C-alpha cells in the first residue's frame, strides 16, 4: 500500500536505453483514507479490510476513534497488528464526526482524501477509479462522487444512490472532451490497468453555474474523493465542532459551489444500513425521504449555515481566490435557493443569507464593490429601502 509498491510496478514498465534503465521520476498521488469511528466496532474490521484490498497501491490509512465504548478497542488492536502502517488516533471524548474528520485530515498528507464511514465498505476498484478520473479530467474539480450499492446489514437491496442516479438520468453534465484518459495519453505514469472503455461516458460534470443546488446530487460520505487543496479551504472553520454529524452536507456543498465536482455513474462502494445509522433510516424509495426531516440527526441546514457563515466571514479571502466576484455571489445565491430555504434568524429578512449579507454590509460592500453589493442584495430580493440603508452603512464601513 506504500510508495515502494508503486515503484515495483513502475520498474516493470521501465525502458532500457543501452546500459541505462530509466523511469519517470514521479509516483501516483497519495490517497489518505480516513475513518471516523464511534461504537461501530462490529463493522470496523470489514471497512479496514476493504481499504487494504484496493487495487490502488499508494494509500495511507488513518482511523480516528471518537472515544468508543463498545468492542472498538479490541478491533483497533487487531487492525494495528494486521496492518502495522495504520495510523490510529484515539480521542478522549466524542467531539462529533466533523472534528474527528478534521483531526484525521490534519494527520494526513495525501493529495487526495476519502472519508470512509466505519460502517461502509469500499469495492476493490474504488480508489483507483477516482484517481484515474481526476488525472484524466480536463477540469480540476474539487471532488469526485461515485455511486454506491445500498445494503441492509450484509444483504444488497439497491444498486444505486437515488439522488446521484437522478442527476445521471437527467442527462446533465455530459461534456465532450471532459476526459482524456491518462492511461492512453501518458501510459508511462499510469502503471495500473485502466478502467474499461466507456468510463468517459459515465462521468458527469457539475459546475457551480450548471446547478441551482435545490437538490442533492452526490453519494454519501464514503464514496467521495476530495482534492486536498479544496478541503483546506473549508476544514479550517473554527465552528466545525457545531456540526456533529452530516459533515458531507458542509463539505460537498461548499466545495461543489466554488470548485465544481463530477459524479461517476458506477457503484464503487457499499452503503450499509443497519438500524443505527445517524442519518439514513432505510434504503431509498422513489418519492419518499429516507431520513427524518428536521430530526436530531438532520444536520443539512446546519451544514449549509456553516458554509454561508464561512464564506461571508472570510469574504476577503475567498474573493481573492475566486475568478470573479460573480462566482462568489453565485455561491451565496445558490445556498439561499437550496431547498428548504433557511429562515432568517432576525426579523425583516426574506432568508438567512439575506439577513447575513445585510448584517455584514460594512465589510461586504467594501470587498464586493458597491455595484456588485447592490446587485447581490437585489437578487436576494431585499427591499429597496433596506438596500439603500445597507449601502450607506457599507460606505461608512459600519455593520447594520
PDB file of N, CA, C and O in Angstrom, residues 128-139 141 144 173-185 195-205 262-266:
ATOM      1  N   UNK A 128      -8.796   3.503  -7.165  1.00  0.00           N
ATOM      2  CA  UNK A 128      -8.138   3.566  -8.472  1.00  0.00           C
ATOM      3  C   UNK A 128      -9.009   4.296  -9.485  1.00  0.00           C
ATOM      4  O   UNK A 128      -8.512   5.096 -10.292  1.00  0.00           O
ATOM      5  N   UNK A 129     -10.315   4.043  -9.451  1.00  0.00           N
ATOM      6  CA  UNK A 129     -11.217   4.704 -10.398  1.00  0.00           C
ATOM      7  C   UNK A 129     -11.296   6.203 -10.116  1.00  0.00           C
ATOM      8  O   UNK A 129     -11.254   7.024 -11.040  1.00  0.00           O
ATOM      9  N   UNK A 130     -11.428   6.584  -8.851  1.00  0.00           N
ATOM     10  CA  UNK A 130     -11.475   8.005  -8.513  1.00  0.00           C
ATOM     11  C   UNK A 130     -10.210   8.724  -8.984  1.00  0.00           C
ATOM     12  O   UNK A 130     -10.282   9.799  -9.592  1.00  0.00           O
ATOM     13  N   UNK A 131      -9.046   8.156  -8.673  1.00  0.00           N
ATOM     14  CA  UNK A 131      -7.791   8.814  -9.051  1.00  0.00           C
ATOM     15  C   UNK A 131      -7.653   8.869 -10.565  1.00  0.00           C
ATOM     16  O   UNK A 131      -7.226   9.885 -11.134  1.00  0.00           O
ATOM     17  N   UNK A 132      -8.019   7.785 -11.235  1.00  0.00           N
ATOM     18  CA  UNK A 132      -7.965   7.754 -12.700  1.00  0.00           C
ATOM     19  C   UNK A 132      -8.810   8.880 -13.279  1.00  0.00           C
ATOM     20  O   UNK A 132      -8.373   9.573 -14.216  1.00  0.00           O
ATOM     21  N   UNK A 133      -9.997   9.067 -12.740  1.00  0.00           N
ATOM     22  CA  UNK A 133     -10.873  10.134 -13.244  1.00  0.00           C
ATOM     23  C   UNK A 133     -10.231  11.500 -13.024  1.00  0.00           C
ATOM     24  O   UNK A 133     -10.189  12.340 -13.933  1.00  0.00           O
ATOM     25  N   UNK A 134      -9.713  11.743 -11.826  1.00  0.00           N
ATOM     26  CA  UNK A 134      -9.102  13.048 -11.552  1.00  0.00           C
ATOM     27  C   UNK A 134      -7.909  13.309 -12.478  1.00  0.00           C
ATOM     28  O   UNK A 134      -7.744  14.436 -12.973  1.00  0.00           O
ATOM     29  N   UNK A 135      -7.068  12.312 -12.701  1.00  0.00           N
ATOM     30  CA  UNK A 135      -5.903  12.501 -13.556  1.00  0.00           C
ATOM     31  C   UNK A 135      -6.282  12.614 -15.026  1.00  0.00           C
ATOM     32  O   UNK A 135      -5.472  13.087 -15.835  1.00  0.00           O
ATOM     33  N   UNK A 136      -7.484  12.197 -15.365  1.00  0.00           N
ATOM     34  CA  UNK A 136      -7.934  12.245 -16.759  1.00  0.00           C
ATOM     35  C   UNK A 136      -8.810  13.462 -17.055  1.00  0.00           C
ATOM     36  O   UNK A 136      -9.051  13.779 -18.224  1.00  0.00           O
ATOM     37  N   UNK A 137      -9.293  14.128 -16.008  1.00  0.00           N
ATOM     38  CA  UNK A 137     -10.181  15.274 -16.204  1.00  0.00           C
ATOM     39  C   UNK A 137      -9.425  16.463 -16.782  1.00  0.00           C
ATOM     40  O   UNK A 137      -8.278  16.735 -16.412  1.00  0.00           O
ATOM     41  N   UNK A 138     -10.094  17.212 -17.639  1.00  0.00           N
ATOM     42  CA  UNK A 138      -9.540  18.459 -18.156  1.00  0.00           C
ATOM     43  C   UNK A 138      -9.954  19.651 -17.298  1.00  0.00           C
ATOM     44  O   UNK A 138      -9.445  20.762 -17.488  1.00  0.00           O
ATOM     45  N   UNK A 139     -10.892  19.441 -16.387  1.00  0.00           N
ATOM     46  CA  UNK A 139     -11.342  20.499 -15.478  1.00  0.00           C
ATOM     47  C   UNK A 139     -11.010  20.058 -14.054  1.00  0.00           C
ATOM     48  O   UNK A 139     -11.499  19.025 -13.595  1.00  0.00           O
ATOM     49  N   UNK A 141     -11.744  19.795 -10.793  1.00  0.00           N
ATOM     50  CA  UNK A 141     -12.828  19.983  -9.834  1.00  0.00           C
ATOM     51  C   UNK A 141     -12.368  19.656  -8.415  1.00  0.00           C
ATOM     52  O   UNK A 141     -11.305  19.063  -8.208  1.00  0.00           O
ATOM     53  N   UNK A 144     -14.679  14.168  -6.622  1.00  0.00           N
ATOM     54  CA  UNK A 144     -15.461  13.239  -7.438  1.00  0.00           C
ATOM     55  C   UNK A 144     -16.356  12.435  -6.502  1.00  0.00           C
ATOM     56  O   UNK A 144     -15.995  12.167  -5.358  1.00  0.00           O
ATOM     57  N   UNK A 173     -24.561  17.200 -17.472  1.00  0.00           N
ATOM     58  CA  UNK A 173     -23.174  17.014 -17.100  1.00  0.00           C
ATOM     59  C   UNK A 173     -22.317  16.242 -18.082  1.00  0.00           C
ATOM     60  O   UNK A 173     -21.116  16.110 -17.875  1.00  0.00           O
ATOM     61  N   UNK A 174     -22.900  15.715 -19.164  1.00  0.00           N
ATOM     62  CA  UNK A 174     -22.102  15.038 -20.174  1.00  0.00           C
ATOM     63  C   UNK A 174     -21.470  16.108 -21.064  1.00  0.00           C
ATOM     64  O   UNK A 174     -22.170  16.870 -21.716  1.00  0.00           O
ATOM     65  N   UNK A 175     -20.158  16.175 -21.064  1.00  0.00           N
ATOM     66  CA  UNK A 175     -19.437  17.194 -21.827  1.00  0.00           C
ATOM     67  C   UNK A 175     -18.419  16.519 -22.741  1.00  0.00           C
ATOM     68  O   UNK A 175     -17.536  15.789 -22.251  1.00  0.00           O
ATOM     69  N   UNK A 176     -18.506  16.749 -24.037  1.00  0.00           N
ATOM     70  CA  UNK A 176     -17.492  16.179 -24.947  1.00  0.00           C
ATOM     71  C   UNK A 176     -16.098  16.662 -24.559  1.00  0.00           C
ATOM     72  O   UNK A 176     -15.887  17.841 -24.269  1.00  0.00           O
ATOM     73  N   UNK A 177     -15.154  15.745 -24.545  1.00  0.00           N
ATOM     74  CA  UNK A 177     -13.783  16.110 -24.240  1.00  0.00           C
ATOM     75  C   UNK A 177     -13.511  16.390 -22.782  1.00  0.00           C
ATOM     76  O   UNK A 177     -12.439  16.914 -22.440  1.00  0.00           O
ATOM     77  N   UNK A 178     -14.458  16.043 -21.893  1.00  0.00           N
ATOM     78  CA  UNK A 178     -14.247  16.286 -20.473  1.00  0.00           C
ATOM     79  C   UNK A 178     -13.060  15.492 -19.939  1.00  0.00           C
ATOM     80  O   UNK A 178     -12.320  15.965 -19.086  1.00  0.00           O
ATOM     81  N   UNK A 179     -12.871  14.275 -20.474  1.00  0.00           N
ATOM     82  CA  UNK A 179     -11.782  13.417 -20.016  1.00  0.00           C
ATOM     83  C   UNK A 179     -10.826  13.074 -21.158  1.00  0.00           C
ATOM     84  O   UNK A 179     -11.246  12.885 -22.297  1.00  0.00           O
ATOM     85  N   UNK A 180      -9.554  13.011 -20.836  1.00  0.00           N
ATOM     86  CA  UNK A 180      -8.522  12.479 -21.727  1.00  0.00           C
ATOM     87  C   UNK A 180      -7.811  11.407 -20.926  1.00  0.00           C
ATOM     88  O   UNK A 180      -7.043  11.701 -20.005  1.00  0.00           O
ATOM     89  N   UNK A 181      -8.068  10.156 -21.243  1.00  0.00           N
ATOM     90  CA  UNK A 181      -7.622   9.039 -20.411  1.00  0.00           C
ATOM     91  C   UNK A 181      -6.118   9.084 -20.164  1.00  0.00           C
ATOM     92  O   UNK A 181      -5.319   9.109 -21.102  1.00  0.00           O
ATOM     93  N   UNK A 182      -5.753   9.081 -18.887  1.00  0.00           N
ATOM     94  CA  UNK A 182      -4.343   9.167 -18.513  1.00  0.00           C
ATOM     95  C   UNK A 182      -3.573   7.927 -18.949  1.00  0.00           C
ATOM     96  O   UNK A 182      -2.379   7.996 -19.277  1.00  0.00           O
ATOM     97  N   UNK A 183      -4.241   6.753 -19.008  1.00  0.00           N
ATOM     98  CA  UNK A 183      -3.543   5.533 -19.412  1.00  0.00           C
ATOM     99  C   UNK A 183      -3.239   5.519 -20.902  1.00  0.00           C
ATOM    100  O   UNK A 183      -2.367   4.759 -21.353  1.00  0.00           O
ATOM    101  N   UNK A 184      -3.936   6.359 -21.677  1.00  0.00           N
ATOM    102  CA  UNK A 184      -3.670   6.448 -23.110  1.00  0.00           C
ATOM    103  C   UNK A 184      -2.795   7.647 -23.439  1.00  0.00           C
ATOM    104  O   UNK A 184      -1.921   7.567 -24.315  1.00  0.00           O
ATOM    105  N   UNK A 185      -3.010   8.761 -22.745  1.00  0.00           N
ATOM    106  CA  UNK A 185      -2.258   9.971 -23.060  1.00  0.00           C
ATOM    107  C   UNK A 185      -0.858   9.959 -22.450  1.00  0.00           C
ATOM    108  O   UNK A 185       0.070  10.558 -22.992  1.00  0.00           O
ATOM    109  N   UNK A 195      -9.407   1.581 -16.208  1.00  0.00           N
ATOM    110  CA  UNK A 195     -10.797   1.109 -16.290  1.00  0.00           C
ATOM    111  C   UNK A 195     -11.171   0.815 -17.742  1.00  0.00           C
ATOM    112  O   UNK A 195     -10.613   1.398 -18.671  1.00  0.00           O
ATOM    113  N   UNK A 196     -12.117  -0.092 -17.916  1.00  0.00           N
ATOM    114  CA  UNK A 196     -12.502  -0.483 -19.256  1.00  0.00           C
ATOM    115  C   UNK A 196     -13.080   0.702 -20.024  1.00  0.00           C
ATOM    116  O   UNK A 196     -13.499   1.704 -19.456  1.00  0.00           O
ATOM    117  N   UNK A 197     -13.077   0.593 -21.338  1.00  0.00           N
ATOM    118  CA  UNK A 197     -13.614   1.642 -22.201  1.00  0.00           C
ATOM    119  C   UNK A 197     -15.074   1.914 -21.831  1.00  0.00           C
ATOM    120  O   UNK A 197     -15.824   1.003 -21.482  1.00  0.00           O
ATOM    121  N   UNK A 198     -15.451   3.156 -21.914  1.00  0.00           N
ATOM    122  CA  UNK A 198     -16.822   3.530 -21.571  1.00  0.00           C
ATOM    123  C   UNK A 198     -16.913   4.378 -20.325  1.00  0.00           C
ATOM    124  O   UNK A 198     -17.929   5.030 -20.083  1.00  0.00           O
ATOM    125  N   UNK A 199     -15.848   4.384 -19.499  1.00  0.00           N
ATOM    126  CA  UNK A 199     -15.881   5.205 -18.290  1.00  0.00           C
ATOM    127  C   UNK A 199     -16.087   6.679 -18.629  1.00  0.00           C
ATOM    128  O   UNK A 199     -16.773   7.397 -17.900  1.00  0.00           O
ATOM    129  N   UNK A 200     -15.512   7.111 -19.741  1.00  0.00           N
ATOM    130  CA  UNK A 200     -15.632   8.516 -20.126  1.00  0.00           C
ATOM    131  C   UNK A 200     -17.090   8.955 -20.244  1.00  0.00           C
ATOM    132  O   UNK A 200     -17.433  10.115 -19.973  1.00  0.00           O
ATOM    133  N   UNK A 201     -17.955   8.034 -20.649  1.00  0.00           N
ATOM    134  CA  UNK A 201     -19.376   8.350 -20.807  1.00  0.00           C
ATOM    135  C   UNK A 201     -20.161   8.216 -19.509  1.00  0.00           C
ATOM    136  O   UNK A 201     -21.374   8.436 -19.495  1.00  0.00           O
ATOM    137  N   UNK A 202     -19.467   7.848 -18.426  1.00  0.00           N
ATOM    138  CA  UNK A 202     -20.119   7.683 -17.128  1.00  0.00           C
ATOM    139  C   UNK A 202     -19.719   8.779 -16.140  1.00  0.00           C
ATOM    140  O   UNK A 202     -20.075   8.709 -14.974  1.00  0.00           O
ATOM    141  N   UNK A 203     -18.988   9.768 -16.609  1.00  0.00           N
ATOM    142  CA  UNK A 203     -18.542  10.866 -15.753  1.00  0.00           C
ATOM    143  C   UNK A 203     -19.317  12.126 -16.124  1.00  0.00           C
ATOM    144  O   UNK A 203     -19.250  12.584 -17.260  1.00  0.00           O
ATOM    145  N   UNK A 204     -20.058  12.661 -15.147  1.00  0.00           N
ATOM    146  CA  UNK A 204     -20.917  13.824 -15.367  1.00  0.00           C
ATOM    147  C   UNK A 204     -20.387  15.012 -14.571  1.00  0.00           C
ATOM    148  O   UNK A 204     -20.153  14.918 -13.362  1.00  0.00           O
ATOM    149  N   UNK A 205     -20.233  16.134 -15.249  1.00  0.00           N
ATOM    150  CA  UNK A 205     -19.683  17.340 -14.635  1.00  0.00           C
ATOM    151  C   UNK A 205     -20.782  18.157 -13.960  1.00  0.00           C
ATOM    152  O   UNK A 205     -21.874  18.327 -14.507  1.00  0.00           O
ATOM    153  N   UNK A 262     -17.560  16.164 -10.060  1.00  0.00           N
ATOM    154  CA  UNK A 262     -18.063  15.220 -11.054  1.00  0.00           C
ATOM    155  C   UNK A 262     -18.712  14.058 -10.321  1.00  0.00           C
ATOM    156  O   UNK A 262     -18.324  13.726  -9.191  1.00  0.00           O
ATOM    157  N   UNK A 263     -19.706  13.460 -10.958  1.00  0.00           N
ATOM    158  CA  UNK A 263     -20.276  12.227 -10.438  1.00  0.00           C
ATOM    159  C   UNK A 263     -19.946  11.102 -11.413  1.00  0.00           C
ATOM    160  O   UNK A 263     -19.944  11.293 -12.634  1.00  0.00           O
ATOM    161  N   UNK A 264     -19.630   9.947 -10.852  1.00  0.00           N
ATOM    162  CA  UNK A 264     -19.236   8.781 -11.643  1.00  0.00           C
ATOM    163  C   UNK A 264     -20.375   7.773 -11.585  1.00  0.00           C
ATOM    164  O   UNK A 264     -20.738   7.297 -10.505  1.00  0.00           O
ATOM    165  N   UNK A 265     -20.933   7.454 -12.721  1.00  0.00           N
ATOM    166  CA  UNK A 265     -22.082   6.553 -12.797  1.00  0.00           C
ATOM    167  C   UNK A 265     -21.620   5.106 -12.738  1.00  0.00           C
ATOM    168  O   UNK A 265     -21.775   4.326 -13.684  1.00  0.00           O
ATOM    169  N   UNK A 266     -21.024   4.765 -11.597  1.00  0.00           N
ATOM    170  CA  UNK A 266     -20.503   3.413 -11.394  1.00  0.00           C
ATOM    171  C   UNK A 266     -20.447   3.164  -9.886  1.00  0.00           C
ATOM    172  O   UNK A 266     -19.821   3.939  -9.161  1.00  0.00           O
TER     173      UNK A 266
END
